[in-house]
mmCIF file of C-alpha atoms in Angstrom:
data_model
loop_
_atom_site.group_PDB
_atom_site.id
_atom_site.type_symbol
_atom_site.label_atom_id
_atom_site.label_comp_id
_atom_site.label_asym_id
_atom_site.label_seq_id
_atom_site.Cartn_x
_atom_site.Cartn_y
_atom_site.Cartn_z
ATOM 1 C CA MET A 29 -18.689 -38.369 9.347
ATOM 2 C CA CYS A 30 -21.180 -36.305 11.348
ATOM 3 C CA GLY A 31 -18.166 -34.229 12.732
ATOM 4 C CA VAL A 32 -16.990 -33.654 9.143
ATOM 5 C CA TYR A 33 -20.426 -32.345 8.011
ATOM 6 C CA TYR A 34 -20.880 -30.063 11.545
ATOM 7 C CA TYR A 35 -17.399 -28.504 10.546
ATOM 8 C CA PHE A 36 -18.114 -27.978 6.797
ATOM 9 C CA PHE A 37 -21.360 -26.173 7.741
ATOM 10 C CA LYS A 38 -19.557 -24.301 10.692
ATOM 11 C CA LEU A 39 -17.301 -22.913 8.150
ATOM 12 C CA LEU A 40 -19.993 -22.122 5.564
ATOM 13 C CA ILE A 41 -22.041 -20.179 8.223
ATOM 14 C CA GLU A 42 -18.808 -18.186 9.110
ATOM 15 C CA PHE A 43 -18.030 -17.389 5.574
ATOM 16 C CA ASN A 44 -21.777 -16.321 4.743
ATOM 17 C CA ALA A 45 -21.505 -13.868 7.999
ATOM 18 C CA MET A 46 -18.930 -11.896 6.993
ATOM 19 C CA PRO A 47 -20.258 -8.793 5.495
ATOM 20 C CA SER A 48 -19.573 -8.319 1.696
ATOM 21 C CA ILE A 49 -18.269 -4.679 2.183
ATOM 22 C CA ALA A 50 -15.382 -4.834 4.514
ATOM 23 C CA ILE A 51 -14.483 -0.824 4.608
ATOM 24 C CA GLU A 52 -17.148 1.932 3.712
ATOM 25 C CA ILE A 53 -16.578 5.635 3.854
ATOM 26 C CA LYS A 54 -19.236 8.196 3.210
ATOM 27 C CA ASN A 55 -18.277 11.901 2.706
ATOM 28 C CA LEU A 56 -15.461 11.617 5.387
ATOM 29 C CA ILE A 57 -13.956 15.226 6.061
ATOM 30 C CA ARG A 58 -10.995 15.846 8.462
ATOM 31 C CA TYR A 59 -10.009 19.247 9.340
ATOM 32 C CA PHE A 60 -6.359 19.958 11.355
ATOM 33 C CA GLU A 61 -5.469 23.310 13.320
ATOM 34 C CA THR A 62 -1.935 24.181 12.603
ATOM 35 C CA GLY A 63 -1.449 27.309 14.412
ATOM 36 C CA LYS A 64 -3.464 30.307 12.558
ATOM 37 C CA GLU A 65 -4.341 27.933 9.701
ATOM 38 C CA THR A 66 -7.113 25.349 8.921
ATOM 39 C CA VAL A 67 -5.866 22.290 7.126
ATOM 40 C CA LYS A 68 -8.456 20.194 5.324
ATOM 41 C CA ALA A 69 -6.641 16.697 5.107
ATOM 42 C CA LEU A 70 -9.754 14.699 3.980
ATOM 43 C CA ASP A 71 -12.138 16.539 1.622
ATOM 44 C CA GLY A 72 -15.292 14.277 1.296
ATOM 45 C CA ILE A 73 -14.090 10.891 0.709
ATOM 46 C CA ASN A 74 -16.398 8.235 -0.410
ATOM 47 C CA LEU A 75 -15.430 4.735 -0.865
ATOM 48 C CA GLN A 76 -16.223 1.241 -0.683
ATOM 49 C CA ILE A 77 -13.811 -1.697 -0.230
ATOM 50 C CA LYS A 78 -15.056 -5.467 -0.776
ATOM 51 C CA THR A 79 -14.251 -8.051 1.498
ATOM 52 C CA GLY A 80 -11.526 -10.201 -0.038
ATOM 53 C CA GLU A 81 -10.122 -7.329 -1.876
ATOM 54 C CA LEU A 82 -6.736 -6.003 -2.226
ATOM 55 C CA PHE A 83 -7.226 -2.591 -2.311
ATOM 56 C CA GLY A 84 -4.133 0.035 -3.087
ATOM 57 C CA LEU A 85 -4.319 3.547 -1.806
ATOM 58 C CA LEU A 86 -1.821 5.959 -4.060
ATOM 59 C CA GLY A 87 -0.841 9.439 -2.703
ATOM 60 C CA SER A 88 2.385 11.745 -2.203
ATOM 61 C CA ASN A 89 3.228 12.624 1.295
ATOM 62 C CA GLY A 90 0.528 15.084 2.487
ATOM 63 C CA SER A 91 -2.059 13.642 0.377
ATOM 64 C CA GLY A 92 -4.447 12.580 3.195
ATOM 65 C CA LYS A 93 -4.029 8.699 2.975
ATOM 66 C CA THR A 94 -2.245 8.216 6.451
ATOM 67 C CA THR A 95 -5.160 10.283 7.900
ATOM 68 C CA LEU A 96 -7.556 8.023 6.141
ATOM 69 C CA ILE A 97 -6.093 4.934 7.478
ATOM 70 C CA LYS A 98 -5.691 6.421 11.118
ATOM 71 C CA ILE A 99 -9.445 7.125 11.099
ATOM 72 C CA LEU A 100 -10.273 3.424 9.738
ATOM 73 C CA CYS A 101 -8.238 2.126 12.474
ATOM 74 C CA THR A 102 -9.722 4.136 15.364
ATOM 75 C CA LEU A 103 -6.734 6.191 16.134
ATOM 76 C CA LEU A 104 -8.471 9.469 14.762
ATOM 77 C CA TYR A 105 -11.987 11.089 14.978
ATOM 78 C CA PRO A 106 -13.144 12.378 11.954
ATOM 79 C CA THR A 107 -14.597 16.249 11.704
ATOM 80 C CA SER A 108 -17.808 14.776 10.021
ATOM 81 C CA GLY A 109 -18.948 12.022 7.868
ATOM 82 C CA GLU A 110 -19.026 8.161 8.701
ATOM 83 C CA ALA A 111 -16.673 5.182 8.200
ATOM 84 C CA PHE A 112 -17.326 1.475 8.844
ATOM 85 C CA VAL A 113 -14.965 -1.463 8.966
ATOM 86 C CA SER A 114 -16.557 -5.016 9.079
ATOM 87 C CA GLY A 115 -19.766 -2.911 9.347
ATOM 88 C CA ILE A 116 -19.064 -1.326 12.604
ATOM 89 C CA ASN A 117 -19.185 2.294 12.969
ATOM 90 C CA VAL A 118 -15.538 3.669 13.851
ATOM 91 C CA VAL A 119 -16.813 6.485 16.071
ATOM 92 C CA LYS A 120 -19.515 4.815 17.878
ATOM 93 C CA GLU A 121 -18.039 1.359 18.402
ATOM 94 C CA PRO A 122 -14.273 1.387 18.052
ATOM 95 C CA GLU A 123 -13.552 -1.498 20.874
ATOM 96 C CA LYS A 124 -15.532 -3.928 18.529
ATOM 97 C CA ILE A 125 -13.364 -3.215 15.506
ATOM 98 C CA ARG A 126 -9.867 -3.212 17.282
ATOM 99 C CA GLY A 127 -9.753 -7.072 17.461
ATOM 100 C CA LYS A 128 -10.822 -7.132 13.757
ATOM 101 C CA ILE A 129 -7.938 -5.254 12.345
ATOM 102 C CA ASN A 130 -4.055 -5.319 12.335
ATOM 103 C CA MET A 131 -1.626 -2.432 11.231
ATOM 104 C CA VAL A 132 1.942 -2.814 9.993
ATOM 105 C CA ALA A 133 3.901 0.614 8.775
ATOM 106 C CA GLY A 134 6.773 0.373 6.862
ATOM 107 C CA GLU A 135 10.110 1.282 8.770
ATOM 108 C CA GLU A 136 8.166 1.538 12.079
ATOM 109 C CA THR A 137 10.172 1.095 15.333
ATOM 110 C CA SER A 138 7.652 -1.069 17.014
ATOM 111 C CA GLY A 139 8.966 -3.651 19.783
ATOM 112 C CA TYR A 140 11.061 -3.912 22.707
ATOM 113 C CA GLY A 141 14.828 -4.088 22.107
ATOM 114 C CA ILE A 142 15.694 -6.152 25.175
ATOM 115 C CA LEU A 143 13.122 -8.833 23.602
ATOM 116 C CA THR A 144 13.750 -11.528 20.944
ATOM 117 C CA VAL A 145 12.037 -11.366 17.702
ATOM 118 C CA ARG A 146 9.814 -14.330 18.833
ATOM 119 C CA GLU A 147 9.131 -12.710 22.098
ATOM 120 C CA ASN A 148 7.956 -9.609 20.363
ATOM 121 C CA ILE A 149 5.402 -11.339 18.377
ATOM 122 C CA TRP A 150 4.510 -13.340 20.908
ATOM 123 C CA LEU A 151 3.863 -10.193 23.238
ATOM 124 C CA PHE A 152 1.584 -8.670 20.698
ATOM 125 C CA SER A 153 -0.371 -11.951 20.240
ATOM 126 C CA GLN A 154 -0.974 -11.549 23.941
ATOM 127 C CA LEU A 155 -2.263 -8.149 23.863
ATOM 128 C CA TYR A 156 -4.936 -9.251 21.560
ATOM 129 C CA GLY A 157 -5.852 -12.223 23.644
ATOM 130 C CA ILE A 158 -4.828 -14.987 21.232
ATOM 131 C CA GLU A 159 -4.675 -18.317 23.067
ATOM 132 C CA SER A 160 -0.837 -19.026 24.031
ATOM 133 C CA ARG A 161 -0.903 -22.277 22.281
ATOM 134 C CA LEU A 162 -2.508 -21.044 18.952
ATOM 135 C CA ALA A 163 -0.309 -18.182 19.120
ATOM 136 C CA LYS A 164 2.961 -20.034 19.462
ATOM 137 C CA LYS A 165 2.160 -22.256 16.532
ATOM 138 C CA ARG A 166 1.052 -19.214 14.191
ATOM 139 C CA ILE A 167 4.417 -17.649 15.247
ATOM 140 C CA ASP A 168 6.573 -20.903 14.104
ATOM 141 C CA GLU A 169 4.679 -20.851 10.577
ATOM 142 C CA LEU A 170 5.221 -17.588 10.299
ATOM 143 C CA LEU A 171 8.918 -17.120 10.880
ATOM 144 C CA GLU A 172 9.596 -20.193 8.856
ATOM 145 C CA LEU A 173 7.326 -18.598 5.805
ATOM 146 C CA LEU A 174 9.245 -15.122 6.028
ATOM 147 C CA GLY A 175 12.765 -16.830 6.295
ATOM 148 C CA LEU A 176 12.971 -15.528 10.084
ATOM 149 C CA THR A 177 13.267 -18.908 12.012
ATOM 150 C CA LYS A 178 17.332 -18.447 12.309
ATOM 151 C CA ARG A 179 16.598 -15.040 13.972
ATOM 152 C CA ALA A 180 13.761 -16.140 16.192
ATOM 153 C CA HIS A 181 16.022 -15.803 19.187
ATOM 154 C CA THR A 182 17.920 -13.030 18.589
ATOM 155 C CA ARG A 183 17.311 -9.366 20.468
ATOM 156 C CA ILE A 184 15.510 -7.195 17.899
ATOM 157 C CA HIS A 185 18.192 -4.221 18.217
ATOM 158 C CA LYS A 186 20.427 -6.871 16.711
ATOM 159 C CA ILE A 187 18.613 -7.472 13.416
ATOM 160 C CA SER A 188 18.582 -5.523 10.098
ATOM 161 C CA THR A 189 15.867 -3.307 8.721
ATOM 162 C CA GLY A 190 14.657 -5.641 6.409
ATOM 163 C CA GLU A 191 14.136 -8.287 9.166
ATOM 164 C CA ARG A 192 12.641 -6.080 11.341
ATOM 165 C CA GLN A 193 10.182 -5.151 8.596
ATOM 166 C CA LYS A 194 9.276 -8.872 8.434
ATOM 167 C CA MET A 195 9.042 -9.360 11.838
ATOM 168 C CA ASN A 196 6.903 -6.269 12.057
ATOM 169 C CA LEU A 197 4.388 -7.920 9.243
ATOM 170 C CA CYS A 198 4.364 -11.213 11.718
ATOM 171 C CA ARG A 199 3.031 -9.350 14.199
ATOM 172 C CA GLY A 200 0.558 -8.111 11.920
ATOM 173 C CA LEU A 201 -0.744 -11.459 10.795
ATOM 174 C CA VAL A 202 -0.411 -13.298 14.172
ATOM 175 C CA THR A 203 -3.703 -11.955 15.308
ATOM 176 C CA ASP A 204 -5.457 -13.236 11.731
ATOM 177 C CA PRO A 205 -7.104 -10.088 11.572
ATOM 178 C CA ASP A 206 -10.140 -9.621 8.955
ATOM 179 C CA VAL A 207 -8.848 -6.327 7.870
ATOM 180 C CA LEU A 208 -5.005 -5.675 7.268
ATOM 181 C CA PHE A 209 -3.773 -2.133 6.790
ATOM 182 C CA LEU A 210 -0.365 -2.101 5.246
ATOM 183 C CA ASP A 211 1.653 1.224 5.169
ATOM 184 C CA GLU A 212 4.392 0.735 2.653
ATOM 185 C CA PRO A 213 5.104 -2.779 4.185
ATOM 186 C CA THR A 214 7.999 -3.741 1.642
ATOM 187 C CA VAL A 215 10.022 -0.431 2.380
ATOM 188 C CA GLY A 216 13.833 -1.170 3.681
ATOM 189 C CA VAL A 217 13.685 -5.325 2.216
ATOM 190 C CA ASP A 218 15.225 -6.710 -0.701
ATOM 191 C CA VAL A 219 13.796 -7.672 -4.053
ATOM 192 C CA ASN A 220 13.688 -11.484 -3.020
ATOM 193 C CA SER A 221 12.004 -10.689 0.584
ATOM 194 C CA GLY A 222 9.682 -7.925 -1.034
ATOM 195 C CA ARG A 223 8.689 -10.638 -3.309
ATOM 196 C CA THR A 224 8.202 -13.341 -0.577
ATOM 197 C CA ILE A 225 6.068 -10.851 1.523
ATOM 198 C CA ARG A 226 3.883 -10.331 -1.708
ATOM 199 C CA ASP A 227 3.217 -13.839 -2.604
ATOM 200 C CA TYR A 228 2.418 -14.832 1.048
ATOM 201 C CA LEU A 229 0.090 -11.708 1.564
ATOM 202 C CA LEU A 230 -1.791 -12.874 -1.453
ATOM 203 C CA LYS A 231 -1.899 -16.430 -0.479
ATOM 204 C CA TRP A 232 -3.261 -15.482 3.171
ATOM 205 C CA MET A 233 -6.027 -12.955 1.803
ATOM 206 C CA LYS A 234 -7.590 -15.250 -0.765
ATOM 207 C CA ASN A 235 -7.250 -18.382 1.527
ATOM 208 C CA ASN A 236 -9.120 -16.757 4.017
ATOM 209 C CA ARG A 237 -11.210 -14.354 2.505
ATOM 210 C CA LYS A 238 -9.339 -11.378 4.108
ATOM 211 C CA THR A 239 -8.935 -7.668 3.189
ATOM 212 C CA ILE A 240 -5.966 -5.415 2.718
ATOM 213 C CA LEU A 241 -5.775 -1.889 2.292
ATOM 214 C CA LEU A 242 -2.177 -1.278 1.080
ATOM 215 C CA THR A 243 -0.624 2.081 0.804
ATOM 216 C CA THR A 244 2.776 2.272 -1.338
ATOM 217 C CA HIS A 245 5.055 4.237 -3.224
ATOM 218 C CA ASN A 246 5.963 1.486 -5.243
ATOM 219 C CA MET A 247 3.724 1.680 -8.636
ATOM 220 C CA VAL A 248 4.956 -1.483 -9.768
ATOM 221 C CA GLU A 249 3.913 -3.195 -6.566
ATOM 222 C CA ALA A 250 0.469 -1.630 -6.795
ATOM 223 C CA GLU A 251 0.045 -2.441 -10.306
ATOM 224 C CA GLU A 252 1.132 -6.417 -9.979
ATOM 225 C CA ILE A 253 -1.097 -7.211 -6.840
ATOM 226 C CA CYS A 254 -4.030 -4.891 -6.416
ATOM 227 C CA ASP A 255 -7.496 -5.691 -7.411
ATOM 228 C CA ARG A 256 -8.320 -1.878 -7.416
ATOM 229 C CA VAL A 257 -6.443 1.265 -6.552
ATOM 230 C CA ALA A 258 -7.453 4.850 -5.847
ATOM 231 C CA ILE A 259 -5.285 7.890 -6.307
ATOM 232 C CA ILE A 260 -5.791 10.574 -3.714
ATOM 233 C CA ASP A 261 -4.384 13.990 -3.426
ATOM 234 C CA GLU A 262 -5.106 16.911 -1.110
ATOM 235 C CA GLY A 263 -7.613 14.901 0.453
ATOM 236 C CA LYS A 264 -9.831 13.720 -2.569
ATOM 237 C CA ILE A 265 -9.946 10.580 -4.555
ATOM 238 C CA LEU A 266 -9.183 11.650 -8.155
ATOM 239 C CA ALA A 267 -9.638 8.334 -9.740
ATOM 240 C CA LEU A 268 -10.722 4.726 -8.686
ATOM 241 C CA ASP A 269 -10.591 1.489 -10.756
ATOM 242 C CA THR A 270 -8.576 -1.573 -11.653
ATOM 243 C CA PRO A 271 -4.949 -0.969 -12.646
ATOM 244 C CA SER A 272 -5.611 -2.310 -16.191
ATOM 245 C CA ASN A 273 -8.727 0.014 -16.624
ATOM 246 C CA LEU A 274 -6.761 3.034 -15.226
ATOM 247 C CA LYS A 275 -4.093 2.770 -17.610
ATOM 248 C CA GLN A 276 -6.763 2.756 -20.529
ATOM 249 C CA MET A 277 -6.773 6.604 -19.747
ATOM 250 C CA LEU A 278 -3.813 7.084 -21.725
ATOM 251 C CA LYS A 279 -4.553 4.777 -24.787
ATOM 252 C CA ASN A 280 -4.719 7.750 -27.104
ATOM 253 C CA GLU A 281 -1.583 8.875 -26.046
ATOM 254 C CA THR A 282 1.820 8.262 -27.398
ATOM 255 C CA ILE A 283 4.405 8.015 -24.154
ATOM 256 C CA LEU A 284 8.139 8.603 -25.088
ATOM 257 C CA GLU A 285 10.781 7.339 -22.939
ATOM 258 C CA LEU A 286 14.281 8.843 -23.283
ATOM 259 C CA GLU A 287 17.597 8.053 -21.296
ATOM 260 C CA THR A 288 19.903 11.290 -20.998
ATOM 261 C CA ASP A 289 22.748 12.582 -19.105
ATOM 262 C CA ILE A 290 21.615 14.103 -15.582
ATOM 263 C CA ILE A 291 19.674 16.812 -16.031
ATOM 264 C CA LYS A 292 19.187 19.209 -13.296
ATOM 265 C CA ASN A 293 16.779 21.736 -14.377
ATOM 266 C CA LEU A 294 14.473 21.370 -17.576
ATOM 267 C CA SER A 295 11.179 23.234 -18.786
ATOM 268 C CA PHE A 296 9.090 22.125 -21.668
ATOM 269 C CA LYS A 297 5.735 23.021 -23.000
ATOM 270 C CA TYR A 298 4.874 19.225 -23.205
ATOM 271 C CA LYS A 299 3.806 17.159 -20.180
ATOM 272 C CA PHE A 300 6.578 14.788 -18.781
ATOM 273 C CA SER A 301 8.096 13.376 -15.849
ATOM 274 C CA LYS A 302 11.793 13.085 -14.992
ATOM 275 C CA VAL A 303 13.293 10.399 -12.624
ATOM 276 C CA ASP A 304 17.108 10.782 -11.887
ATOM 277 C CA ASN A 305 19.310 7.646 -11.269
ATOM 278 C CA HIS A 306 22.497 9.545 -9.654
ATOM 279 C CA GLU A 307 24.493 6.006 -9.491
ATOM 280 C CA LYS A 308 24.303 5.387 -13.058
ATOM 281 C CA LYS A 309 24.431 9.297 -13.740
ATOM 282 C CA ILE A 310 21.191 9.276 -15.812
ATOM 283 C CA SER A 311 17.832 10.938 -16.142
ATOM 284 C CA ASN A 312 14.665 8.947 -17.560
ATOM 285 C CA LEU A 313 12.384 11.368 -19.033
ATOM 286 C CA ARG A 314 8.772 10.239 -20.080
ATOM 287 C CA PHE A 315 6.901 12.617 -22.412
ATOM 288 C CA PHE A 316 3.050 12.125 -22.924
ATOM 289 C CA LEU A 317 2.096 13.119 -26.513
ATOM 290 C CA LYS A 318 -1.392 13.546 -28.211
ATOM 291 C CA ASP A 319 0.709 13.665 -31.544
ATOM 292 C CA GLU A 320 3.643 11.562 -32.539
ATOM 293 C CA SER A 321 4.928 14.198 -34.716
ATOM 294 C CA THR A 322 5.782 16.244 -31.766
ATOM 295 C CA ILE A 323 8.721 14.067 -31.404
ATOM 296 C CA SER A 324 11.144 15.467 -33.728
ATOM 297 C CA ASP A 325 10.333 18.874 -31.712
ATOM 298 C CA ILE A 326 11.557 17.363 -28.643
ATOM 299 C CA ILE A 327 14.767 15.837 -29.734
ATOM 300 C CA SER A 328 15.546 19.105 -31.467
ATOM 301 C CA GLU A 329 14.726 21.187 -28.276
ATOM 302 C CA LEU A 330 16.636 18.826 -26.395
ATOM 303 C CA SER A 331 19.570 19.153 -28.643
ATOM 304 C CA LYS A 332 19.326 23.005 -28.183
ATOM 305 C CA LYS A 333 19.481 22.655 -24.486
ATOM 306 C CA GLY A 334 22.826 20.640 -25.142
ATOM 307 C CA VAL A 335 21.014 17.449 -23.462
ATOM 308 C CA LYS A 336 22.910 14.088 -24.723
ATOM 309 C CA ILE A 337 20.205 11.337 -25.895
ATOM 310 C CA LYS A 338 21.505 8.206 -25.034
ATOM 311 C CA SER A 339 18.467 5.912 -25.685
ATOM 312 C CA LEU A 340 14.817 6.709 -27.369
ATOM 313 C CA HIS A 341 11.837 4.470 -27.662
ATOM 314 C CA LYS A 342 8.094 4.372 -27.467
ATOM 315 C CA SER A 343 6.705 2.990 -24.190
ATOM 316 C CA GLU A 344 3.472 1.326 -22.748
ATOM 317 C CA SER A 345 1.402 3.344 -20.293
ATOM 318 C CA LYS A 346 2.282 2.605 -16.528
ATOM 319 C CA LEU A 347 0.101 3.286 -13.258
ATOM 320 C CA GLU A 348 2.742 5.745 -12.608
ATOM 321 C CA ASP A 349 1.918 7.731 -15.658
ATOM 322 C CA ILE A 350 -1.570 8.166 -14.574
ATOM 323 C CA PHE A 351 -0.692 9.483 -11.393
ATOM 324 C CA ILE A 352 1.712 11.946 -12.627
ATOM 325 C CA GLN A 353 -1.226 12.850 -15.119
ATOM 326 C CA LEU A 354 -3.660 13.292 -12.437
ATOM 327 C CA VAL A 355 -1.722 14.863 -9.598
ATOM 328 C CA GLY A 356 0.875 16.664 -11.709
ATOM 329 C CA LYS A 357 3.850 15.346 -10.188
ATOM 330 C CA ASN A 358 5.709 12.060 -9.081
ATOM 331 C CA ILE A 359 4.554 10.270 -6.063
ATOM 332 C CA ASN A 360 7.929 10.455 -4.598
ATOM 333 C CA GLU A 361 8.294 14.141 -4.740
#
């Protein structure tokens, strides 16, 4: 019985010892010199991410999100400002942070082709100093959970893109980090595998009071699993809140969704987004309207331009709509 009490109080002490803020960023600025031009990749970022939070960072290519993650992972110095991970300054004590974090990037080619899936994960666990018996136990559990057991002894140059991404996730989780950085973790995997990965990450995070910083181009994914999201563009955070609160920004607007034949070029006085599906040969248009009376104007204008409307309906706001309103373009552009 004494042993049970000891174990309980040990867990309680460890739980309370974790800082309430996992990531803190204060006026972070980063410049890059590109020939004769100076580019400001980060422009005064201020941010706090709580311990136990799944935080989404949404931005187009070149928005600054990768630069921010590299600084937090101690791979890049900031030009000015401060950043802390688990209460530790990323510039002053980077070696203390590296044992507490891990990073998984989508479509990364990490690993050694002559080694098997299991051998690659084990190798990375040893670089972190994980005791071999514990590492092997964790590897077996992760391979089973992510459906890789049958591929455990396959050399990684023979596995698919989706299987490689699952292996990379196993590599990121085998060290049991306090903070996990995920850069497009479900890119290249099928729908069912993506769901398996998301479900496991949520369970792992909540059960162990871990923190995840996620970057993704999948707005549905971010809306489903993130506690809060920040929209970043040109090195600045434009909005930060829960997905549901962010969507309230469009509560007074009517969103009109239309399916048309593929449209190559389209200009309009009303704000809209366009996504082309070349396989189905359709364009999906979403208009953001202050006044529903303008719907007839839009239909009339499309008709004059020779655009054939296949379907038309009102739609609820999505996180992607907020992104387009703030940034002025689709996240994949």
